[in-house]
Coordinates of C-alpha atoms in Angstrom, one line a residue:
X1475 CA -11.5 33.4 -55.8
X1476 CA -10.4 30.8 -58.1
X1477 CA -13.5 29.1 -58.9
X1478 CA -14.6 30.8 -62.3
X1479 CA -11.1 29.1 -63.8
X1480 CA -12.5 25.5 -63.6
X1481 CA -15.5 26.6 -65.9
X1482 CA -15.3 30.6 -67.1
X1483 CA -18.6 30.4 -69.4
X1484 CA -20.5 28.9 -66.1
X1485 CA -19.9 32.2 -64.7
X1486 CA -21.7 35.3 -64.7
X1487 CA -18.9 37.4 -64.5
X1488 CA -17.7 36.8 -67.6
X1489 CA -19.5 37.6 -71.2
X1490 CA -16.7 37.6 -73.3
X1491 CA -12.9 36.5 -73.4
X1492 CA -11.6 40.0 -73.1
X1493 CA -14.2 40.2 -69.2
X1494 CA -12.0 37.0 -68.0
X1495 CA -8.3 38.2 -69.3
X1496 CA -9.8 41.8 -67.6
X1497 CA -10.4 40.3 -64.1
X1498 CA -7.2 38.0 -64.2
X1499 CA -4.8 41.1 -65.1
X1500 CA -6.2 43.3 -62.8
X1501 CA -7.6 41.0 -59.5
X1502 CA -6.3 37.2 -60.3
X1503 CA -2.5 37.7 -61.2
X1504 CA -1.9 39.3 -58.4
X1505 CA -3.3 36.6 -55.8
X1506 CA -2.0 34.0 -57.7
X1507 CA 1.6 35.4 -57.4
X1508 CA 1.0 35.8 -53.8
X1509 CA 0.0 32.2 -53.8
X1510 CA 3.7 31.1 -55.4
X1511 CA 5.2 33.6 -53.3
X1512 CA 3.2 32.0 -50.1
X1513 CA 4.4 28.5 -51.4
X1514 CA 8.2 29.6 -51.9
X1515 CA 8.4 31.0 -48.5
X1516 CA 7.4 28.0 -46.7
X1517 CA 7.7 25.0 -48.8
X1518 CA 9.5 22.2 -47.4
X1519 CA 9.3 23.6 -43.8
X1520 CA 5.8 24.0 -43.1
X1521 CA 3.8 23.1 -46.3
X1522 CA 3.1 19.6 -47.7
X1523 CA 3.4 18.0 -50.9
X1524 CA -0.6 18.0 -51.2
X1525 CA -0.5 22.0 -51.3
X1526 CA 2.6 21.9 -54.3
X1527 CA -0.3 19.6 -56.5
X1528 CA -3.3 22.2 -55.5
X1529 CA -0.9 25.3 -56.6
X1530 CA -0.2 23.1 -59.7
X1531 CA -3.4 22.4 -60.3
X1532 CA -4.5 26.4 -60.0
X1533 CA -1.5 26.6 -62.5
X1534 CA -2.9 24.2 -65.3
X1535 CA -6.8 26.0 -65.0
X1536 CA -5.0 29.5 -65.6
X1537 CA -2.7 28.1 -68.3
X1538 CA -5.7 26.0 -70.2
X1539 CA -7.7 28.7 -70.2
X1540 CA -9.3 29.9 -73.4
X1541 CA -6.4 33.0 -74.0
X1542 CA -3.4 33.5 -75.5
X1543 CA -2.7 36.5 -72.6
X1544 CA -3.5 34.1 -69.6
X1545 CA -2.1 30.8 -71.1
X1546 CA 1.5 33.8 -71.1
X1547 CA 0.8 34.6 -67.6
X1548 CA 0.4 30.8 -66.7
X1549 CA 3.3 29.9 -68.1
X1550 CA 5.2 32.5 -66.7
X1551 CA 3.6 31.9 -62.9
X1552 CA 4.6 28.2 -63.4
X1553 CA 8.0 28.9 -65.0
X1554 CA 8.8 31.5 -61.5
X1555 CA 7.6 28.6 -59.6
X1556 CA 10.2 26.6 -60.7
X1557 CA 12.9 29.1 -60.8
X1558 CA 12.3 30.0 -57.3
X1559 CA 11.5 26.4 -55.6
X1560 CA 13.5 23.8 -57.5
X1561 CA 16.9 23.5 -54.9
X1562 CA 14.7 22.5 -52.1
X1563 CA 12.8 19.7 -54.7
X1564 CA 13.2 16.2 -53.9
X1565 CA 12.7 13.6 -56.5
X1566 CA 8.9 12.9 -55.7
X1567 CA 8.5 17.1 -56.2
X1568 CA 10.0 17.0 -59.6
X1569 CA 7.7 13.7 -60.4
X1570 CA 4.9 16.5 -60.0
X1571 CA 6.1 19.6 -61.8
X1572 CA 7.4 16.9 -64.6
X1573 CA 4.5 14.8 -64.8
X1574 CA 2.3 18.1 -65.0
X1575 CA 5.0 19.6 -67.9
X1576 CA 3.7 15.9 -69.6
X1577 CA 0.6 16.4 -69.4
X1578 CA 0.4 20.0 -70.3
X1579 CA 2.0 19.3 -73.5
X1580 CA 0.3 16.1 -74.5
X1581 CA -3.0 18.1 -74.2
X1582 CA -2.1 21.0 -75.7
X1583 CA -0.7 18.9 -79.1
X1584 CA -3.4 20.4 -81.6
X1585 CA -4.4 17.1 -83.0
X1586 CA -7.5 18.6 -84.8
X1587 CA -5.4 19.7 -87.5
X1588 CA -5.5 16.2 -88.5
X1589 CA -8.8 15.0 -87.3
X1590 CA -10.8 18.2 -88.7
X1591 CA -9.0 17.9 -92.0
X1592 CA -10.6 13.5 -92.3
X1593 CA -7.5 12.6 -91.2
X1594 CA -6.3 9.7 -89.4
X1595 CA -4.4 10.1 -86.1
X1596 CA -1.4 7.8 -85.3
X1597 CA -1.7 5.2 -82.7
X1598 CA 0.7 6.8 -80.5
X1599 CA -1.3 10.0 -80.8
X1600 CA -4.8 8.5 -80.0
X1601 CA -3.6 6.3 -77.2
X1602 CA -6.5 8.0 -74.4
X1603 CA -5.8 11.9 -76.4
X1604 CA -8.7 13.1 -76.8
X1605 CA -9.4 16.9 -77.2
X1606 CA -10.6 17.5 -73.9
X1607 CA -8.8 15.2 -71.8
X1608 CA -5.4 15.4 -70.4
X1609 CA -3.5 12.2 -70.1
X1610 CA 0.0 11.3 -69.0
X1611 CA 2.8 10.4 -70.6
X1612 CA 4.1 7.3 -68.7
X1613 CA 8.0 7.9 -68.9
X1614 CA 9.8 4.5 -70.3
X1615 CA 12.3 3.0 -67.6
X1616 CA 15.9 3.7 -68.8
X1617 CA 18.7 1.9 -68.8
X1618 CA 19.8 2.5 -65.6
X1619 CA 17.7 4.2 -63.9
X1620 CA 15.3 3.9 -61.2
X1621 CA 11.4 6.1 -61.5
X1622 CA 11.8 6.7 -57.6
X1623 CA 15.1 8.0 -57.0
X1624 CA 16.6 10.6 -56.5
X1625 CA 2.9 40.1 -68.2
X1626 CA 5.9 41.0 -69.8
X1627 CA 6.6 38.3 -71.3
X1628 CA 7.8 37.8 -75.3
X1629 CA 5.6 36.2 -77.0
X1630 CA 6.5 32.8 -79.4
X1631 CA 5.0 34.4 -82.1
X1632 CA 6.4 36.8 -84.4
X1633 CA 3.0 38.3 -86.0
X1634 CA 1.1 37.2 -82.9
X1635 CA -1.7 35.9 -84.7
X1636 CA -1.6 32.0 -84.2
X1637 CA 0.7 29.1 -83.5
X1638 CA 0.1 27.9 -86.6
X1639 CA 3.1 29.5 -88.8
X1640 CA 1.1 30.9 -91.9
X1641 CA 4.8 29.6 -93.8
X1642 CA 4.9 28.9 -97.7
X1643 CA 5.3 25.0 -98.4
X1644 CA 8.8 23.4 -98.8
X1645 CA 7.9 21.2 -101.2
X1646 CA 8.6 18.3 -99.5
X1647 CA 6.6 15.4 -99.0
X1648 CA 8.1 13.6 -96.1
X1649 CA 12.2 10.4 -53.5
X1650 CA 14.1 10.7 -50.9
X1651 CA 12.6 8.5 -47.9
X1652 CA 11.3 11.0 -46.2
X1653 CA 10.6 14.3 -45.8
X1654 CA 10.6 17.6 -43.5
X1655 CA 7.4 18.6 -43.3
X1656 CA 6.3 14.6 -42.4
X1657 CA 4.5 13.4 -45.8
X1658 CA 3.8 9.7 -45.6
X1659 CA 4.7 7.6 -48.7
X1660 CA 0.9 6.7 -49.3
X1661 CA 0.5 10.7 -49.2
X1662 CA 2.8 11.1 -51.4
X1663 CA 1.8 8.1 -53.7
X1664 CA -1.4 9.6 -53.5
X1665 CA -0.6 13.2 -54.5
X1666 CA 1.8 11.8 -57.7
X1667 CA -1.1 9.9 -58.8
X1668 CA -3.8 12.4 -58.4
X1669 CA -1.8 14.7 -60.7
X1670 CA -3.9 13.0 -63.8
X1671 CA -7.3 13.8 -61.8
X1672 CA -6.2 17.9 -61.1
X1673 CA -4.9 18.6 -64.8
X1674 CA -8.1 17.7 -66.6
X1675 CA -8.9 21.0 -67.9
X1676 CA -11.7 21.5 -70.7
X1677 CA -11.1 24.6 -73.5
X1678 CA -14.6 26.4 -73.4
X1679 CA -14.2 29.1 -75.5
X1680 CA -15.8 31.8 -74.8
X1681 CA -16.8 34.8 -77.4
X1682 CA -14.4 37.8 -78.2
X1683 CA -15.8 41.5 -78.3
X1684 CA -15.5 42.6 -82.1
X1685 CA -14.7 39.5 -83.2
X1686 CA -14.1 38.8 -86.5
X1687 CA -18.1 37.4 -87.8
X1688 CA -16.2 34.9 -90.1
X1689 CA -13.9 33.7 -87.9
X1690 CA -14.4 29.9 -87.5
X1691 CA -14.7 27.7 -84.3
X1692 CA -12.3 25.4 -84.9
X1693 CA -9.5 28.1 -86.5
X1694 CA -9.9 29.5 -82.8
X1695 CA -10.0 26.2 -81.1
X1696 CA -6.8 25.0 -83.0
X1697 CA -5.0 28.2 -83.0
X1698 CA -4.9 28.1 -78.8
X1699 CA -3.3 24.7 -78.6
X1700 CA -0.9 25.9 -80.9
X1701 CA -0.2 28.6 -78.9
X1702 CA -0.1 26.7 -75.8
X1703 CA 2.9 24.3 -77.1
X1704 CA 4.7 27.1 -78.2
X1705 CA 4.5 28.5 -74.7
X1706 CA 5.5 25.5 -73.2
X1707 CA 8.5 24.8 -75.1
X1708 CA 9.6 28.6 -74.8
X1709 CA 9.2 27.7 -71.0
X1710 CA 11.1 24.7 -71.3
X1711 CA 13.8 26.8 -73.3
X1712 CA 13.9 29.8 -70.3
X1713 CA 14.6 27.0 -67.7
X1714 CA 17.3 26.0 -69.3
X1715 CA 18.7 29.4 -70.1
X1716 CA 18.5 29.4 -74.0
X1717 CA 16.3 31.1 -76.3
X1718 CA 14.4 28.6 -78.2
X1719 CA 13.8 31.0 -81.4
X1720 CA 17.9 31.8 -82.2
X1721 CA 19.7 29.3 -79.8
X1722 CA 21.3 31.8 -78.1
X1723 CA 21.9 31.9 -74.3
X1724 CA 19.8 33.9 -72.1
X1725 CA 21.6 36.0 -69.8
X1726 CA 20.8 33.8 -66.5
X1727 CA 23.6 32.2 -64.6
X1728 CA 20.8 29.5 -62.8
X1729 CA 20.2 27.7 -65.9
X1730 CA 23.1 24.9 -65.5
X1731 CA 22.2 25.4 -62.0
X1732 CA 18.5 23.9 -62.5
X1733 CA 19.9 21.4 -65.3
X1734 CA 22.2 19.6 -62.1
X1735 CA 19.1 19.3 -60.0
X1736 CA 17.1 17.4 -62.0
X1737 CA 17.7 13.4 -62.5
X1738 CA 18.5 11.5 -65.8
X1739 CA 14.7 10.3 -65.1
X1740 CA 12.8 14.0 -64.9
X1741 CA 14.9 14.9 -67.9
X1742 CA 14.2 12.1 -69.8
X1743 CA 10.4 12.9 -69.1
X1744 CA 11.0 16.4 -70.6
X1745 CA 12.7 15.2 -73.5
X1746 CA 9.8 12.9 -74.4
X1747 CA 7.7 15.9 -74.2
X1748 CA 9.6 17.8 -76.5
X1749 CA 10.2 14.8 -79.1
X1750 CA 6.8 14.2 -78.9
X1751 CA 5.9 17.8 -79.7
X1752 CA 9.1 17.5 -82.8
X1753 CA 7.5 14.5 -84.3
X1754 CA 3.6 15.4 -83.9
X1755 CA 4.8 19.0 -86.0
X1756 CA 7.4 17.1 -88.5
X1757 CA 4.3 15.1 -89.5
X1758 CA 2.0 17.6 -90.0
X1759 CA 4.5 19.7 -92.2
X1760 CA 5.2 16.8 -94.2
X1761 CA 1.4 16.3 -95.2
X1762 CA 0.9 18.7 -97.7
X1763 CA -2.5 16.7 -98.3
X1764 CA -3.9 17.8 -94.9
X1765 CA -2.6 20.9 -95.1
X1766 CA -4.4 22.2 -98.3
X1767 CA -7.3 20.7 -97.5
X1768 CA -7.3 22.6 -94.2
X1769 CA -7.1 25.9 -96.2
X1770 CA -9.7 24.4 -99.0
X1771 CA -12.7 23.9 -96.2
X1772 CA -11.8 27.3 -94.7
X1773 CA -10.3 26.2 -91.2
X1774 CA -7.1 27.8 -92.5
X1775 CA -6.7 31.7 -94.2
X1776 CA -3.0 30.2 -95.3
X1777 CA -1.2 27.1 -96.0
X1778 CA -0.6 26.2 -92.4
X1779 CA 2.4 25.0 -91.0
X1780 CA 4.4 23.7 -87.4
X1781 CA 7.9 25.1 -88.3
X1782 CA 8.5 26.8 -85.2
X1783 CA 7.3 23.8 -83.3
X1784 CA 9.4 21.6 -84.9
X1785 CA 12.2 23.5 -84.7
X1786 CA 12.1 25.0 -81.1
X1787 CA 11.2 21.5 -79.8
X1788 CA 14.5 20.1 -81.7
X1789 CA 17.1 22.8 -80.3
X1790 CA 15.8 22.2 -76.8
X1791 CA 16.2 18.1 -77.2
X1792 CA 19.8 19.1 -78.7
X1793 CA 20.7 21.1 -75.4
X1794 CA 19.3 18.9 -72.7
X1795 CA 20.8 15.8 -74.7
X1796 CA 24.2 17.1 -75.4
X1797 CA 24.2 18.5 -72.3
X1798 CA 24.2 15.5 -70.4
X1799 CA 26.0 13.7 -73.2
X1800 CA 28.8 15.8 -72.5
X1801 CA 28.7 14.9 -68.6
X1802 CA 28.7 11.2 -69.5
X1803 CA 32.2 11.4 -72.0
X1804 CA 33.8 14.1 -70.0
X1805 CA 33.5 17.3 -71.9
X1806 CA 31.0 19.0 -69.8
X1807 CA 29.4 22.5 -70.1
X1808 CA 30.0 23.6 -67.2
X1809 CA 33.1 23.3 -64.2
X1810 CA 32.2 21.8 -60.7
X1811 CA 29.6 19.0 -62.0
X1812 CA 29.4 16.6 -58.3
X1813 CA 31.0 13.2 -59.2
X1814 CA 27.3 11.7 -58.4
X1815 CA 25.8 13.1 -60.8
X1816 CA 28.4 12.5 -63.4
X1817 CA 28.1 8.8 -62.5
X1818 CA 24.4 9.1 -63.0
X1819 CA 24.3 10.5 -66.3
X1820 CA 26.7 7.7 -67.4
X1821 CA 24.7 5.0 -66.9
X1822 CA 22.3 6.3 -69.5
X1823 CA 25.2 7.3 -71.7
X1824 CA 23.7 4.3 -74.4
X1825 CA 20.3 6.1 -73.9
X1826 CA 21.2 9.4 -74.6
X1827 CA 24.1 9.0 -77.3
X1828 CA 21.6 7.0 -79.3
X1829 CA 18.8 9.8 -78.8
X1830 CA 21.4 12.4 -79.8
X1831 CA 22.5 10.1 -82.8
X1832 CA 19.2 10.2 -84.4
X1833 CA 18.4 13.7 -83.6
X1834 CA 21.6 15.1 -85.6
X1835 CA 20.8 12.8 -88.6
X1836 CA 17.0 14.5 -88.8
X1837 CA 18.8 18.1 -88.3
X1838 CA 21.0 17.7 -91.2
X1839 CA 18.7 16.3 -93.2
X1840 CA 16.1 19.2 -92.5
X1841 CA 18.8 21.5 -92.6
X1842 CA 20.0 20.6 -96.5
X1843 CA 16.2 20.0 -97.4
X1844 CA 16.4 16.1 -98.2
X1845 CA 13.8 14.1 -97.8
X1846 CA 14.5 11.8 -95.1
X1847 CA 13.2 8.5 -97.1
X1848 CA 15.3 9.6 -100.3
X1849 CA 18.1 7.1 -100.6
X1850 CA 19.6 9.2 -103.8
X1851 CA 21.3 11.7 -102.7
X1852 CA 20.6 15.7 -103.7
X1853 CA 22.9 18.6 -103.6
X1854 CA 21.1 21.4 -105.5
X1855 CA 22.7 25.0 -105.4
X1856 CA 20.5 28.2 -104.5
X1857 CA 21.2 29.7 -107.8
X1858 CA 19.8 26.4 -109.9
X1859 CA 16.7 26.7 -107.7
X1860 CA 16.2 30.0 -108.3
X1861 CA 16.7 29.5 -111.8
X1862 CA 13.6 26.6 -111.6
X1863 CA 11.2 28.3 -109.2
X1864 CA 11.7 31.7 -107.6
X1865 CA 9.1 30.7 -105.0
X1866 CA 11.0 27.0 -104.4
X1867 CA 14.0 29.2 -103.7
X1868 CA 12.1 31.6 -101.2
X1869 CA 10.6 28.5 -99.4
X1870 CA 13.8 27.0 -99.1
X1871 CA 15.6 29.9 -97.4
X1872 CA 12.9 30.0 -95.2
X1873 CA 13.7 26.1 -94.0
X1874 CA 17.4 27.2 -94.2
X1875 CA 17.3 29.9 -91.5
X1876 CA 14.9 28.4 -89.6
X1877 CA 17.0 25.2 -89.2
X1878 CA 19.9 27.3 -88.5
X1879 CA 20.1 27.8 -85.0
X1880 CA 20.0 24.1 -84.6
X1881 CA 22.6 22.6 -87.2
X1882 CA 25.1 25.3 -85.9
X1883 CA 24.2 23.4 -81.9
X1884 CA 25.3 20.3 -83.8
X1885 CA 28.2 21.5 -85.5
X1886 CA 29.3 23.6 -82.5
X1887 CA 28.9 20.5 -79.6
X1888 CA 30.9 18.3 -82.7
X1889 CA 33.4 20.9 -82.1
X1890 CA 33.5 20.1 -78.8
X1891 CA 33.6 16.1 -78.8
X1892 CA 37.1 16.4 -80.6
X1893 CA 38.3 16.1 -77.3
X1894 CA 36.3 12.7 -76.2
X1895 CA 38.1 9.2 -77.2
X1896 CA 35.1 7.3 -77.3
X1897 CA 35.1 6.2 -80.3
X1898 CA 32.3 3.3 -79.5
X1899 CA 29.6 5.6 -78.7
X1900 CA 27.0 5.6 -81.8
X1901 CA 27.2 9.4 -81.9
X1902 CA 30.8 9.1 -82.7
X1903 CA 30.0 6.9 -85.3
X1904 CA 27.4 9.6 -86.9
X1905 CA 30.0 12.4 -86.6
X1906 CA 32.4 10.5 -88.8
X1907 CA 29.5 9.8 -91.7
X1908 CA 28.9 13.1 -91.2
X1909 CA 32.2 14.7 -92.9
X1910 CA 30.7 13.8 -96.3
X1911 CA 27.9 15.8 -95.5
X1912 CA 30.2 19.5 -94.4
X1913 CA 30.7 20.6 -98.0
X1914 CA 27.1 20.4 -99.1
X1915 CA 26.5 22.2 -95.3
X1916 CA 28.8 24.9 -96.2
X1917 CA 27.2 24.8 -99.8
X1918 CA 23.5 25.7 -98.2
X1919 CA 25.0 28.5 -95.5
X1920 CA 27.3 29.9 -98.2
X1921 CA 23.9 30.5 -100.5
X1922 CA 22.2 32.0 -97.3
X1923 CA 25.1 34.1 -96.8
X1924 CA 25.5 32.5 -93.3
X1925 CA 29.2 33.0 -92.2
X1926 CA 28.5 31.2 -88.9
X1927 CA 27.7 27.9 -90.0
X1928 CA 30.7 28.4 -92.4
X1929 CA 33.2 29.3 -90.0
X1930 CA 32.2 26.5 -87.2
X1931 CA 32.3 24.0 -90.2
X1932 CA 36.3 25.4 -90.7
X1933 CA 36.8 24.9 -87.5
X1934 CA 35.9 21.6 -87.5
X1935 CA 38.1 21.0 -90.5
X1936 CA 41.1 22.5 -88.6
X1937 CA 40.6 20.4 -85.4
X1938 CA 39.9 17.1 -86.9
X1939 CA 42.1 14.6 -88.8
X1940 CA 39.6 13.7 -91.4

C-alpha cells in the first residue's frame, strides 16, 4: 500500500500532484493512522525497536513528499506519534525519533536559495548536504553527558503561498540495558544506525493541474523545503506546548510532561536542529546580494526572505534552553521536577547558560535592529525614521513585531532569574550588561505601541537593584 511514496512519478496512479494528495486524503491517511495507532497499542510489549524505524521511515516518505498538504499530514502523524508513545521511550527510542527530527531538518534546509542564486555554501552547510540526500547531524558530546544514557492542522503560513516570507528588506547587511520486548544491543545498534539508510528521501516533483505556465522549477523546488522547515519547527513548537508564531502557550497540560522525558542529550540534539535552522535563515536575510539576485533571474516574484524561520527557530531554542536553565539554578517552570533529572540538567548548566547567553545577545540585537558587527552604537527613534524613509520605517516595524514574541521570552525568564544567586553563570553576566540596553527596548516597543514589552521591562526595573 505504501509503495508509490518511495517514488510517486514511478507510479501510474499518479499524473499530477493533486492525484497523489487525492489518494493519501482519502485511502493513505487513514492506514497510516491505523499503523501509529497499531504501534501505540503494543509498543514496548509486543513490538520491537525494528518496527518504530519502519513506521519512521513510512513517516519521512509521507512527510518528503512533493506537497505542502501531505508534508502537514506527515508532520502531524509523526507529531501524534510522539504525543502518544513518548512515556514508554527509552533512551535508544528517543535516539530514533531525534536522530530522524535531525535529519528531517538538515534535509529540508532550502540551500538552493544560495546555490541557484551563484552563491557559495558554508562549510558547515556542504559538509555531505546535498539536495537530495539526507544526512545526520552527529550531536557533539556535552559536558557531562553520556550519547547512551538514559488534516486540520494550521498552517505556518499566513498567505499560504510559500515558506519563503515575500517580506520587504530591513536594510541591514549583516538506553537502558535492556528491554521488554527482547531487543539485542547489536539490534538495536543496528536499527540507530540504519536510521541514515531509511530517511533518504528524493523530492520528485510532480506536475500540478492548472498550474501556473510560468511558474518555475526551482521556485517550486525551493518553496517546499521552506515549507517543510516551517513545519518542523511548528512541530517542534506543539511538543513543547508553545505556539511558535506568538509565544504563547498552547492549551496542553503534556508539554512539560514530554519536556521531563527527554535527556539533556535528545534535547541538545533538538536544539542543534533549531540553531541550525536560526543561523542557515539569519544568513540568508542578511544577504541582500543573493536575495535580489534571486528576484533579478526570476526564481523569486518578491524580495525573498526567512523571517519566520529565524524567528520561530529562536523562540523554540529560548524555551527548551531556559527551560532547562531554570532546572539547573533552581527556578523551574514547573513543581514536581524528580531530583534526577534536576541533577542531570546541572551538569550541563555551563553548556546551556553559555548557549542561552549568546542567544539573548542575538535577540536584542535583532530586536533593536543593530547590526550585530556594528561596534558604534545606534538608537534611532520611529519618528526620525519615518521622517528619512517611510518604507525604512514600515520595514522596521515589521522586524519589531516579529521579534516580539521572543525579546518579551527574554525579558519575562530575566524576570524570573531575580530569584537565582548565581552570579557566576555567563547568563548572569549578560543580564547585568543588559540594563543599558532596557531604555532603548522600551524606546522601540513604545514606538510600536507595544505595552507588553514595556510593562515586563517595569517590572524588571521594580524587582531589580540596578
Amino acid at each position: 500500500m505504501f509503495a508509490d511514496l518511495r517514488d510517486p512519478s514511478a507510479s501510474r496512479r499518479f499524473a499530477t500532484v493533486d492525484d497523489l494528495e487525492l489518494w493519501f486524503s482519502t485511502t493513505l491517511i487513514k492506514a497510516l493512522r491505523h499503523v501509529i495507532a497499531l504501534y501505540s497499542a503494543y509498543y514496548p510489549r509486543q513490538l520491537s525497536l525494528s518496527i518504530m524505524t519502519e513506521v519512521l521511515e513510512l513517516l519521512v516518505l509521507c512527510i518528503a513528499q512533493p506537497s505542502e498538504v501531505l508534508g502537514k499530514v506527515g508532520t502531524l502523524c509523526l507529531h501524534d506519534m510522539i504525543r502518544a508513545n513518548y512515556a514508554k521511550w527509552d533512551a535508544r527510542a528517543w535516539t530514533l525519533v531525534c536522530d530522524t527530527l535531525a535529519r528531517l531538518f538538515n534535509w529540508s534546509q532550502p540551500r538552493e536559495l544560495f546555490s541557484v542564486a551563484g552563491a557559495a555554501v558554508t562549510d558547515a552547510e556542504a559538509n555531505g548536504q546535498s539536495a537530495k540526500s539526507m544526512p545526520v547531524i552527529v550531536p557533539q558530546v556535552r559536558r557531562g553527558i553520556d550519547p547512551t544514557h538514559a488534516s486540520n492542522r494550521p498552517s505556518p503560513l499566513r498567505t499560504g503561498g510559500s515558506g519563503v516570507d515575500m517580506l520587504p528588506s530591513t536594510g541591514e547587511e549583516t538506553p537502558s540495558p535492556g528491554t521488554a520486548n527482547g531487543d539485542t544491543d547489536s539490534e538495536v545498534n543496528g536499527n540507530v544506525a540504519n536510521i541514515e539508510a531509511i530517511a533518504t528521501p528524493t523530492l520528485l516533483l510532480l506536475p500540478r493541474a492548472n498550474a501556473a505556465p510560468d511558474a518555475k522549477p526551482d521556485y517550486v523546488y525551493i518553496t517546499l523545503k521552506c515549507i517543510l522547515q516551517l513545519l518542523l519547527i511548528q512541530t517542534v513548537g506543539e511538543l513543547f506546548g508553545i505556539d511558535v508564531e506568538t509565544g504563547a502557550p498552547l492549551a496542553d497540560s503534556a508539554a512539560n510532561d514530554l519536556y521531563g522525558h527527554m535527556s539533556a542529550h535528545h534535547l541538545f540534539v533538538l536544539l542543534d536542529c533549531l540553531d541550525q535552522s536560526r543561523a542557515f535563515a539569519h544568513r540568508f536575510n542578511a544577504n541582500h546580494t543573493v536575495r535580489r539576485k534571486l528576484v533579478e533571474m526570476g526564481v523569486m516574484p518578491t524580495m525573498p526572505s526567512l523571517l519566520k524561520q529565524e524567528t520561530g527557530s529562536v523562540l523554540m531554542e529560548l524555551h527548551i534552553l531556559q527551560h532547562m536553565h531554570a532546572d539547573a539554578v533552581g527556578v523551574s517552570f514547573a513543581k514536581g521536577r524528580g531530583l534526577s533529572m534536576v541533577a542531570e540538567r546541572q551538569t550541563v548548566v555551563e553548556e546551556v547558560d553559555d548557549r542561552l547567553s549568546q542567544l539573548v545577545q542575538h535577540v536584542v540585537l535583532q530586536y533593536l535592529g543593530r547590526n550585530s558587527a556594528d561596534a558604534k552604537r545606534r538608537v534611532v527613534s520611529m519618528a526620525n525614521r519615518l521622517d528619512a524613509s517611510t518604507t525604512e520605517a514600515k520595514k522596521r516595524m515589521v522586524m519589531t513585531a516579529a521579534w516580539r514574541p521572543s525579546i518579551l521570552a527574554v525579558l519575562s525568564y530575566i524576570l524570573r532569574t531575580k530569584r537565582s544567586t548565581n552570579e557566576k553563570l555567563p547568563f548572569q553576566a549578560v543580564v547585568s550588561r543588559l540594563w543599558r540596553d532596557l531604555v532603548e527596548i522600551v524606546g522601540v516597543a513604545v514606538d510600536a505601541g507595544d505595552r507588553d514589552v514595556v510593562g515586563v521591562v517595569q517590572q524588571i526595573m521594580n524587582a531589580v537593584e540596578i
